[in-house]
Amino acid sequence: MADLENSVPATSQTLYRIGSISKPITATAAMALWERGKLDLDSPVQKYCPQFPQKQWPITTRELLGHLGGIRYYNVPETPYYESESDPEVGNVHHFDNGIEGGLKFFANDPLVARPGTHFNYSTQGYTLAGCAIAGASGKTYADAVRENVLVPAGMLQTLPDDRFAIIPLRTRFYSKDKSGAVVNAEFLDSSYKVPGGGWLSSAPDMARFEVAILNNQLVKGATRETMWNAQMPSDGLGRMAYGLGWQLGATDGIKDVGHGGSQQGASAMMLIAPDARAGVVVLINSDAAGASALATRLLEIVLGLSPRVRTEIAVDPKLYDNYIGGYEATSVALTISRADDRLFVQFPGQQKIQIFPENVRDYFFKTFDAQITFVTGSNGRATELILHEGGTDLYAKRIK
C-alpha cells in the first residue's frame, strides 16, 4: 500500500525514498563529469566548492566518494529513529531551498575524524560535499547536473529530490512501527539537506533503468564503471565496508555483486547488480521497519537461477572459539563475539546475544536471519578481523580487543 489511511495501493509507478541509494547516483554523475574533463577527482575539493573551509589536510572528491575523506557521520546512532530524533541532523525538520548550502552548515566547521585516505568512515555528509563539487564543476545546481548526466540519459524521468513541500504525484506515504509492533506514520524528515547522499525519490522501474544504463555504458564508459566498482582501501586497513566509489561490493552465493542499500525514516531500499550475469534487482519499501536487503538477495538468487542455499552446521572443537571471542568494530557497526560452553554468540549494541553456527572452521551463519560471518585469522589462528556478509554486501570489522 502506498497510503494506508486512504487505501491507495502501491503500483510500479509509486515513488519511494531511496535513502543511500542516492550515493551511486551521485557518484555516477561525478564520474561522468570526470570523463569529460570537468571534474578532477584528485584536486582539493575547494577547487569546486570554495565555501567549504580549508582543513588540516586536503580532501579530494575521490576520497569523498569512497568514504575516505575524514568527514564525520551523524553524531548519534541513526536508528531507531524515535530515539535518534534528538539529533537535529538525523531528524531534520527544516527545509532548505539550497540544500547543498544548508547541508554544509551542519558539519563544515567540524574537525575531520581522520586524515583523508587513511581511514574508512561512512559519511552521508561527505556526499553533500561531493554534491557541492559536482555543482561547482558543472556550473549547474547539483540536481540539474545529476539530471543531465544520469537521469535523462538513463530514462529515469520519475526520479527527483524528496521535497516535502512540493506536490509530487505518486509519492508514497512513509511508515514505521512503534514499540508494540503496530504500523504508524514514520518520524518526520526533511531530507533537503542531504539529497546527494540520501534525498532522492524514485520508482522501481526507474532504478532498474539505472542498472541497465550502467551495464550498457550509457552513463559512463566501461572502464570508468569498473573504477567505481574497484574497492577503495584506506591506508590503515581497519574496519571498513567493501566499497568502491559510491558502490558497495560483495557477493550473492559466491557470485560477485555490486549495489547499495538505503534506510531512513519511512524507507528501506536495496539495489543489487550481478555484473557478470548482467542481472539486477531493486527493492523499495515504504517502511523503515522492514528489511529490503534480504529480499533483494533472494530475488537476485531467483533471477540468477540459484536455489536458496541450505547451510549445514558442522561440529567443531569449541576451543576454536577462544580464537574468535572479543570486540570488533567498523564504521557503522560494533559487535562482541562471546562463548558459552560449546556455543558461539554475536551481540550488537543494545541487542540480545544471537547464536551463530559453524559452516566450517572460519565461516559461521545466523539461523534467525540471512547473514554470515567469516573470521580472518593470523598465522596463530587468532582472529584479526571478521567479515559480516549480509544483503549482498561485505562489512569488515577490525578486532579491537
Tab-separated table of C-alpha atoms in Angstrom:
chain	number	residue	atom	x	y	z
A	1	MET	CA	0.000	0.000	0.000
A	2	ALA	CA	1.209	3.484	-0.860
A	3	ASP	CA	-1.222	5.134	1.553
A	4	LEU	CA	-2.894	3.156	4.322
A	5	GLU	CA	-5.144	5.957	5.513
A	6	ASN	CA	-6.720	6.436	2.098
A	7	SER	CA	-6.451	2.801	0.924
A	8	VAL	CA	-4.229	3.660	-2.040
A	9	PRO	CA	-2.415	0.599	-3.384
A	10	ALA	CA	1.186	0.802	-4.489
A	11	THR	CA	1.899	0.403	-8.195
A	12	SER	CA	5.055	0.112	-10.288
A	13	GLN	CA	4.987	3.902	-10.634
A	14	THR	CA	4.895	4.652	-6.907
A	15	LEU	CA	7.738	6.892	-5.766
A	16	TYR	CA	9.709	5.785	-2.707
A	17	ARG	CA	12.505	7.280	-0.710
A	18	ILE	CA	15.663	5.510	-1.829
A	19	GLY	CA	17.884	6.706	1.028
A	20	SER	CA	21.551	5.976	0.454
A	21	ILE	CA	20.952	4.508	-2.996
A	22	SER	CA	21.286	8.200	-3.794
A	23	LYS	CA	25.052	7.726	-3.373
A	24	PRO	CA	25.722	5.631	-6.521
A	25	ILE	CA	23.607	8.108	-8.494
A	26	THR	CA	25.742	10.976	-7.200
A	27	ALA	CA	28.962	9.050	-7.788
A	28	THR	CA	27.943	8.256	-11.362
A	29	ALA	CA	27.275	11.929	-12.043
A	30	ALA	CA	30.714	12.787	-10.658
A	31	MET	CA	32.395	10.148	-12.824
A	32	ALA	CA	30.573	11.391	-15.921
A	33	LEU	CA	31.966	14.869	-15.262
A	34	TRP	CA	35.411	13.354	-14.678
A	35	GLU	CA	35.247	11.599	-18.064
A	36	ARG	CA	34.508	14.924	-19.726
A	37	GLY	CA	37.425	16.625	-18.012
A	38	LYS	CA	35.195	18.909	-15.950
A	39	LEU	CA	35.923	17.398	-12.526
A	40	ASP	CA	39.385	16.433	-11.316
A	41	LEU	CA	38.769	13.694	-8.752
A	42	ASP	CA	42.167	14.256	-7.154
A	43	SER	CA	42.188	18.036	-6.779
A	44	PRO	CA	41.310	19.580	-3.414
A	45	VAL	CA	37.534	19.755	-3.177
A	46	GLN	CA	37.668	23.523	-2.520
A	47	LYS	CA	38.591	23.978	-6.202
A	48	TYR	CA	34.916	23.300	-6.934
A	49	CYS	CA	33.377	24.030	-3.525
A	50	PRO	CA	35.177	27.129	-2.226
A	51	GLN	CA	32.618	27.635	0.548
A	52	PHE	CA	33.939	24.566	2.347
A	53	PRO	CA	36.692	25.704	4.735
A	54	GLN	CA	40.265	24.527	4.415
A	55	LYS	CA	41.166	21.710	6.792
A	56	GLN	CA	44.432	20.425	8.235
A	57	TRP	CA	44.805	18.181	5.190
A	58	PRO	CA	43.420	18.418	1.635
A	59	ILE	CA	40.327	16.388	0.736
A	60	THR	CA	39.583	15.139	-2.773
A	61	THR	CA	36.329	14.189	-4.451
A	62	ARG	CA	37.676	10.666	-4.999
A	63	GLU	CA	38.169	10.300	-1.244
A	64	LEU	CA	34.674	11.613	-0.558
A	65	LEU	CA	33.077	9.129	-2.977
A	66	GLY	CA	34.898	6.260	-1.241
A	67	HIS	CA	34.157	7.481	2.323
A	68	LEU	CA	37.859	8.132	2.880
A	69	GLY	CA	37.562	11.928	3.215
A	70	GLY	CA	37.624	12.065	7.006
A	71	ILE	CA	34.173	13.691	7.140
A	72	ARG	CA	32.076	12.676	10.145
A	73	TYR	CA	28.794	10.780	10.099
A	74	TYR	CA	25.819	11.554	12.358
A	75	ASN	CA	26.584	12.421	15.965
A	76	VAL	CA	24.144	9.836	17.329
A	77	PRO	CA	23.212	6.315	16.134
A	78	GLU	CA	20.899	6.764	13.180
A	79	THR	CA	18.410	4.130	14.336
A	80	PRO	CA	15.984	3.620	15.969
A	81	TYR	CA	14.596	6.848	14.581
A	82	TYR	CA	12.277	7.508	17.511
A	83	GLU	CA	15.399	7.822	19.664
A	84	SER	CA	17.754	9.456	17.155
A	85	GLU	CA	15.321	12.326	16.595
A	86	SER	CA	17.207	14.034	19.423
A	87	ASP	CA	19.848	14.864	16.811
A	88	PRO	CA	18.539	17.799	14.743
A	89	GLU	CA	20.514	16.484	11.778
A	90	VAL	CA	19.125	12.923	11.764
A	91	GLY	CA	15.588	14.205	12.319
A	92	ASN	CA	15.924	17.448	10.391
A	93	VAL	CA	12.618	19.353	10.111
A	94	HIS	CA	13.893	22.472	8.338
A	95	HIS	CA	13.549	22.864	4.596
A	96	PHE	CA	16.466	24.277	2.627
A	97	ASP	CA	15.858	25.782	-0.795
A	98	ASN	CA	19.616	25.457	-1.322
A	99	GLY	CA	20.179	22.005	0.133
A	100	ILE	CA	23.911	21.919	-0.520
A	101	GLU	CA	24.455	25.172	1.340
A	102	GLY	CA	22.145	24.106	4.169
A	103	GLY	CA	23.703	20.674	4.420
A	104	LEU	CA	27.256	22.008	4.590
A	105	LYS	CA	26.356	24.170	7.587
A	106	PHE	CA	25.754	21.053	9.690
A	107	PHE	CA	29.361	19.853	9.509
A	108	ALA	CA	31.618	22.256	7.599
A	109	ASN	CA	33.280	23.613	10.737
A	110	ASP	CA	33.689	20.237	12.451
A	111	PRO	CA	37.144	18.674	12.698
A	112	LEU	CA	37.994	15.752	10.461
A	113	VAL	CA	37.722	12.339	12.091
A	114	ALA	CA	40.873	11.117	10.326
A	115	ARG	CA	43.429	12.215	7.780
A	116	PRO	CA	41.843	11.769	4.323
A	117	GLY	CA	42.799	8.498	2.671
A	118	THR	CA	43.781	6.809	5.914
A	119	HIS	CA	40.517	5.569	7.375
A	120	PHE	CA	37.114	4.403	6.096
A	121	ASN	CA	34.352	6.435	7.716
A	122	TYR	CA	30.942	6.064	6.077
A	123	SER	CA	29.553	9.567	5.692
A	124	THR	CA	26.387	10.893	4.111
A	125	GLN	CA	27.774	14.330	4.955
A	126	GLY	CA	30.771	13.629	2.735
A	127	TYR	CA	28.365	13.147	-0.155
A	128	THR	CA	26.885	16.583	0.457
A	129	LEU	CA	30.399	17.936	-0.071
A	130	ALA	CA	30.777	15.783	-3.194
A	131	GLY	CA	27.470	17.234	-4.408
A	132	CYS	CA	28.912	20.709	-3.921
A	133	ALA	CA	31.910	19.712	-6.045
A	134	ILE	CA	29.574	18.398	-8.765
A	135	ALA	CA	27.703	21.712	-8.789
A	136	GLY	CA	30.910	23.734	-8.978
A	137	ALA	CA	32.467	21.590	-11.703
A	138	SER	CA	29.340	21.546	-13.860
A	139	GLY	CA	28.315	25.162	-13.407
A	140	LYS	CA	24.790	23.977	-12.617
A	141	THR	CA	22.883	23.126	-9.477
A	142	TYR	CA	23.655	19.686	-8.102
A	143	ALA	CA	20.190	18.375	-9.030
A	144	ASP	CA	20.400	19.746	-12.575
A	145	ALA	CA	23.858	18.205	-13.033
A	146	VAL	CA	22.504	14.814	-11.962
A	147	ARG	CA	19.529	15.149	-14.306
A	148	GLU	CA	21.770	16.000	-17.247
A	149	ASN	CA	24.430	13.345	-16.607
A	150	VAL	CA	22.410	10.464	-15.158
A	151	LEU	CA	18.633	10.751	-15.075
A	152	VAL	CA	17.906	11.876	-18.637
A	153	PRO	CA	20.426	9.544	-20.339
A	154	ALA	CA	19.070	6.610	-18.310
A	155	GLY	CA	15.427	7.493	-18.948
A	156	MET	CA	14.779	7.997	-15.237
A	157	LEU	CA	12.073	10.585	-15.743
A	158	GLN	CA	10.267	9.932	-12.446
A	159	THR	CA	13.301	10.363	-10.190
A	160	LEU	CA	13.510	13.666	-8.313
A	161	PRO	CA	14.526	15.146	-4.955
A	162	ASP	CA	12.269	14.426	-1.983
A	163	ASP	CA	10.798	17.902	-1.462
A	164	ARG	CA	8.384	17.683	1.478
A	165	PHE	CA	6.584	20.892	0.456
A	166	ALA	CA	6.098	20.112	-3.226
A	167	ILE	CA	3.047	18.287	-4.566
A	168	ILE	CA	4.624	15.140	-6.021
A	169	PRO	CA	2.157	12.795	-7.718
A	170	LEU	CA	2.527	9.078	-6.855
A	171	ARG	CA	4.786	9.711	-3.840
A	172	THR	CA	4.116	7.118	-1.158
A	173	ARG	CA	3.419	7.855	2.478
A	174	PHE	CA	6.130	6.798	4.910
A	175	TYR	CA	5.634	4.202	7.654
A	176	SER	CA	7.309	2.676	10.659
A	177	LYS	CA	6.333	0.503	13.649
A	178	ASP	CA	6.057	1.515	17.268
A	179	LYS	CA	7.443	-0.490	20.161
A	180	SER	CA	4.334	-2.680	20.236
A	181	GLY	CA	4.758	-3.596	16.569
A	182	ALA	CA	1.832	-1.515	15.307
A	183	VAL	CA	2.259	0.271	11.973
A	184	VAL	CA	2.462	4.046	12.414
A	185	ASN	CA	3.423	7.049	10.350
A	186	ALA	CA	7.196	7.413	10.295
A	187	GLU	CA	9.052	10.136	12.153
A	188	PHE	CA	9.228	13.352	10.165
A	189	LEU	CA	12.245	14.038	7.968
A	190	ASP	CA	13.038	16.842	5.571
A	191	SER	CA	15.955	15.452	3.558
A	192	SER	CA	16.606	18.619	1.552
A	193	TYR	CA	19.946	18.992	3.357
A	194	LYS	CA	21.320	15.634	2.190
A	195	VAL	CA	19.988	14.934	-1.306
A	196	PRO	CA	23.370	13.738	-2.724
A	197	GLY	CA	23.759	11.050	-0.075
A	198	GLY	CA	20.166	10.267	0.843
A	199	GLY	CA	17.467	12.523	-0.527
A	200	TRP	CA	16.176	11.248	-3.856
A	201	LEU	CA	12.782	9.733	-4.663
A	202	SER	CA	12.462	7.086	-7.346
A	203	SER	CA	10.332	4.230	-8.614
A	204	ALA	CA	11.420	0.640	-9.025
A	205	PRO	CA	11.328	0.842	-12.856
A	206	ASP	CA	13.469	3.991	-12.805
A	207	MET	CA	16.051	2.325	-10.576
A	208	ALA	CA	16.004	-0.695	-12.889
A	209	ARG	CA	16.678	1.689	-15.778
A	210	PHE	CA	19.663	2.999	-13.816
A	211	GLU	CA	21.028	-0.534	-13.519
A	212	VAL	CA	20.523	-1.185	-17.233
A	213	ALA	CA	22.155	2.109	-18.190
A	214	ILE	CA	25.197	1.358	-16.019
A	215	LEU	CA	25.604	-2.103	-17.519
A	216	ASN	CA	25.160	-0.799	-21.069
A	217	ASN	CA	27.742	2.012	-20.688
A	218	GLN	CA	25.074	4.645	-21.325
A	219	LEU	CA	26.191	6.862	-18.438
A	220	VAL	CA	29.948	6.264	-18.229
A	221	LYS	CA	32.423	4.141	-20.129
A	222	GLY	CA	33.042	0.564	-19.106
A	223	ALA	CA	36.477	1.390	-17.743
A	224	THR	CA	35.008	4.202	-15.638
A	225	ARG	CA	32.339	1.880	-14.314
A	226	GLU	CA	34.997	-0.623	-13.292
A	227	THR	CA	36.842	2.170	-11.488
A	228	MET	CA	33.682	2.809	-9.466
A	229	TRP	CA	33.437	-0.916	-8.735
A	230	ASN	CA	37.028	-1.256	-7.568
A	231	ALA	CA	37.391	-1.429	-3.778
A	232	GLN	CA	38.999	1.616	-2.189
A	233	MET	CA	41.422	0.676	0.572
A	234	PRO	CA	42.211	3.034	3.457
A	235	SER	CA	45.881	3.125	4.318
A	236	ASP	CA	45.197	1.909	7.871
A	237	GLY	CA	43.279	-1.104	6.538
A	238	LEU	CA	41.000	-1.043	9.570
A	239	GLY	CA	37.277	-1.794	9.855
A	240	ARG	CA	35.627	-0.861	6.603
A	241	MET	CA	32.864	-1.644	4.193
A	242	ALA	CA	33.850	-3.299	0.914
A	243	TYR	CA	33.266	-0.101	-1.046
A	244	GLY	CA	34.249	1.405	-4.364
A	245	LEU	CA	33.286	4.901	-5.490
A	246	GLY	CA	29.646	5.139	-4.485
A	247	TRP	CA	29.011	1.407	-4.659
A	248	GLN	CA	29.018	-1.349	-2.059
A	249	LEU	CA	30.731	-4.566	-3.109
A	250	GLY	CA	30.030	-8.161	-2.156
A	251	ALA	CA	28.711	-11.484	-3.412
A	252	THR	CA	25.499	-13.475	-3.592
A	253	ASP	CA	26.130	-17.191	-3.177
A	254	GLY	CA	29.688	-16.669	-4.403
A	255	ILE	CA	28.670	-14.575	-7.426
A	256	LYS	CA	30.157	-11.072	-7.443
A	257	ASP	CA	27.636	-8.299	-6.959
A	258	VAL	CA	27.623	-4.524	-6.571
A	259	GLY	CA	24.908	-2.252	-5.320
A	260	HIS	CA	23.800	-0.133	-2.400
A	261	GLY	CA	21.331	-0.171	0.437
A	262	GLY	CA	19.325	2.669	1.857
A	263	SER	CA	17.420	3.272	5.071
A	264	GLN	CA	15.813	6.362	6.537
A	265	GLN	CA	12.541	7.443	8.085
A	266	GLY	CA	9.792	5.598	6.217
A	267	ALA	CA	12.057	3.739	3.826
A	268	SER	CA	14.149	0.638	3.277
A	269	ALA	CA	15.769	0.105	-0.110
A	270	MET	CA	18.278	-2.179	-1.800
A	271	MET	CA	19.745	-2.333	-5.287
A	272	LEU	CA	21.915	-5.242	-6.409
A	273	ILE	CA	23.628	-5.982	-9.721
A	274	ALA	CA	25.448	-9.175	-10.692
A	275	PRO	CA	27.641	-7.672	-13.451
A	276	ASP	CA	28.917	-10.929	-14.988
A	277	ALA	CA	25.350	-12.195	-15.378
A	278	ARG	CA	24.083	-8.762	-16.496
A	279	ALA	CA	21.298	-9.104	-13.979
A	280	GLY	CA	19.972	-6.852	-11.259
A	281	VAL	CA	17.147	-6.318	-8.804
A	282	VAL	CA	15.653	-3.364	-6.944
A	283	VAL	CA	13.595	-3.461	-3.746
A	284	LEU	CA	11.909	-0.299	-2.456
A	285	ILE	CA	9.808	-0.399	0.736
A	286	ASN	CA	7.883	2.486	2.304
A	287	SER	CA	8.698	1.439	5.865
A	288	ASP	CA	11.830	1.717	7.970
A	289	ALA	CA	10.666	-1.329	9.948
A	290	ALA	CA	11.117	-3.701	7.000
A	291	GLY	CA	14.369	-5.011	5.585
A	292	ALA	CA	14.974	-4.695	1.851
A	293	SER	CA	18.422	-6.322	1.736
A	294	ALA	CA	17.387	-9.908	2.494
A	295	LEU	CA	14.542	-9.739	-0.036
A	296	ALA	CA	16.861	-8.273	-2.680
A	297	THR	CA	19.350	-11.081	-2.138
A	298	ARG	CA	16.649	-13.736	-2.503
A	299	LEU	CA	15.270	-12.072	-5.631
A	300	LEU	CA	18.724	-11.921	-7.171
A	301	GLU	CA	19.150	-15.635	-6.448
A	302	ILE	CA	15.893	-16.270	-8.327
A	303	VAL	CA	16.970	-14.077	-11.258
A	304	LEU	CA	20.284	-15.960	-11.385
A	305	GLY	CA	18.529	-19.324	-11.223
A	306	LEU	CA	20.053	-20.209	-7.861
A	307	SER	CA	18.279	-22.319	-5.298
A	308	PRO	CA	18.210	-20.984	-1.750
A	309	ARG	CA	21.415	-22.106	-0.126
A	310	VAL	CA	20.939	-24.554	2.703
A	311	ARG	CA	23.649	-24.024	5.288
A	312	THR	CA	24.598	-27.032	7.343
A	313	GLU	CA	26.033	-26.826	10.824
A	314	ILE	CA	29.146	-28.881	11.426
A	315	ALA	CA	30.787	-29.983	14.666
A	316	VAL	CA	33.969	-28.146	15.656
A	317	ASP	CA	36.132	-28.192	18.740
A	318	PRO	CA	34.685	-25.448	20.976
A	319	LYS	CA	38.240	-24.499	21.981
A	320	LEU	CA	38.474	-22.980	18.484
A	321	TYR	CA	36.052	-20.292	19.630
A	322	ASP	CA	38.626	-18.860	22.011
A	323	ASN	CA	40.466	-17.514	18.957
A	324	TYR	CA	37.390	-15.502	17.960
A	325	ILE	CA	35.926	-14.058	21.161
A	326	GLY	CA	36.382	-10.325	21.694
A	327	GLY	CA	35.220	-6.959	20.401
A	328	TYR	CA	35.141	-5.920	16.755
A	329	GLU	CA	34.470	-2.526	15.253
A	330	ALA	CA	33.795	-0.927	11.897
A	331	THR	CA	32.444	2.485	10.959
A	332	SER	CA	28.781	1.582	11.151
A	333	VAL	CA	28.802	-1.437	13.442
A	334	ALA	CA	30.363	-2.641	16.670
A	335	LEU	CA	29.867	-6.160	17.909
A	336	THR	CA	31.107	-8.608	20.500
A	337	ILE	CA	31.823	-12.298	19.976
A	338	SER	CA	31.443	-14.430	23.097
A	339	ARG	CA	31.449	-18.099	24.023
A	340	ALA	CA	29.175	-20.050	26.345
A	341	ASP	CA	30.410	-23.627	26.682
A	342	ASP	CA	30.227	-25.116	23.184
A	343	ARG	CA	28.244	-22.255	21.618
A	344	LEU	CA	29.379	-19.022	19.946
A	345	PHE	CA	27.387	-15.794	20.114
A	346	VAL	CA	27.291	-12.353	18.494
A	347	GLN	CA	25.963	-9.310	20.299
A	348	PHE	CA	25.264	-5.959	18.669
A	349	PRO	CA	24.940	-2.851	20.884
A	350	GLY	CA	21.616	-2.723	22.710
A	351	GLN	CA	20.538	-6.149	21.477
A	352	GLN	CA	20.372	-9.671	22.843
A	353	LYS	CA	23.083	-12.185	22.076
A	354	ILE	CA	22.473	-14.224	18.903
A	355	GLN	CA	23.984	-17.649	18.407
A	356	ILE	CA	25.991	-18.290	15.250
A	357	PHE	CA	26.671	-21.753	13.869
A	358	PRO	CA	29.808	-23.129	12.176
A	359	GLU	CA	29.615	-23.990	8.498
A	360	ASN	CA	33.373	-24.591	8.600
A	361	VAL	CA	36.107	-23.531	10.995
A	362	ARG	CA	36.060	-19.875	9.826
A	363	ASP	CA	32.564	-19.368	8.362
A	364	TYR	CA	29.512	-19.064	10.591
A	365	PHE	CA	25.872	-18.351	9.888
A	366	PHE	CA	22.794	-16.978	11.632
A	367	LYS	CA	19.646	-19.080	11.720
A	368	THR	CA	17.362	-16.174	12.608
A	369	PHE	CA	18.159	-14.103	9.516
A	370	ASP	CA	20.183	-14.364	6.309
A	371	ALA	CA	23.682	-13.226	7.232
A	372	GLN	CA	27.062	-14.848	7.754
A	373	ILE	CA	30.350	-14.088	9.480
A	374	THR	CA	33.822	-15.039	8.277
A	375	PHE	CA	36.694	-14.813	10.745
A	376	VAL	CA	40.008	-13.666	9.256
A	377	THR	CA	42.867	-15.186	11.223
A	378	GLY	CA	46.595	-14.704	11.569
A	379	SER	CA	49.234	-17.433	11.487
A	380	ASN	CA	48.468	-18.296	15.112
A	381	GLY	CA	44.799	-18.922	14.325
A	382	ARG	CA	43.634	-15.876	16.287
A	383	ALA	CA	41.100	-13.680	14.518
A	384	THR	CA	42.332	-10.244	13.478
A	385	GLU	CA	39.046	-9.140	11.894
A	386	LEU	CA	35.737	-10.518	10.751
A	387	ILE	CA	33.647	-10.013	7.630
A	388	LEU	CA	29.889	-9.623	8.027
A	389	HIS	CA	28.123	-10.793	4.863
A	390	GLU	CA	24.564	-9.504	4.579
A	391	GLY	CA	22.324	-8.465	1.730
A	392	GLY	CA	24.993	-8.994	-0.922
A	393	THR	CA	27.464	-6.635	0.766
A	394	ASP	CA	30.530	-7.166	2.937
A	395	LEU	CA	31.497	-5.229	6.046
A	396	TYR	CA	34.969	-5.659	7.579
A	397	ALA	CA	35.187	-5.228	11.341
A	398	LYS	CA	38.629	-4.991	12.948
A	399	ARG	CA	39.293	-6.778	16.218
A	400	ILE	CA	39.804	-4.172	18.925
A	401	LYS	CA	40.226	-6.423	21.978
